[in-house]
């Protein structure tokens, strides 16, 4: 029984253990990087976000591994609401890194021709919103499980899925820390707001993972990431 439990949760232990190491190593460098908005940072966010999208899709493709004893299941409506919230936050982060808000405040429609004005105020935000809303399809729409439980592919896919989720988790944490510094949010308020937002954004995939593989023990290592921030 113990061997079976370990075989179910080892991907979470490995992925979150690596996540903790990277958190302590990269937390400050990433915060400093994302504190200075740039096009390169936007591309970094988009690239890791696309990796995250693929991870969620393959998470949904995993078959359940026996009886996990995990009863906390998010319905489709809840997943849709949380996915839309995630999309809005992601769009805001991309816009911030592109310098959109700064440009919006400095440049008015009167200073741009029709094409430039449409690109800045309509097309660019629409493109970022569309890209961000792809998460709704990955998290909320029906996806048939195809990766057989108990197979080597299931083990490898589970590990890669969690690594992809944790990559965006680390970037999101760094971005939140950078914004907290910008708006001078400190102390307990900063910690509570960071915990709350990260939980809303990243708890749904981990709840799905716990349902499919590992149950409650698979969440313990994820909670360790929250303690470490």
GROMACS .gro file of C-alpha atoms in nm, residues 32 44 54 97 109 125 129 158 167 184 204:
model
   11
   32UNK     CA    1   1.408   4.239  -1.059
   44UNK     CA    2   0.884   3.524  -2.167
   54UNK     CA    3  -0.019   2.255  -2.286
   97UNK     CA    4   0.503   4.406  -1.957
  109UNK     CA    5  -0.604   5.903  -2.983
  125UNK     CA    6  -0.570   4.416  -2.609
  129UNK     CA    7  -0.742   3.867  -2.432
  158UNK     CA    8   0.217   1.380  -1.469
  167UNK     CA    9   0.712   2.737  -1.419
  184UNK     CA   10   0.450   4.985  -0.175
  204UNK     CA   11  -0.764   2.452  -0.980
   0.00000   0.00000   0.00000
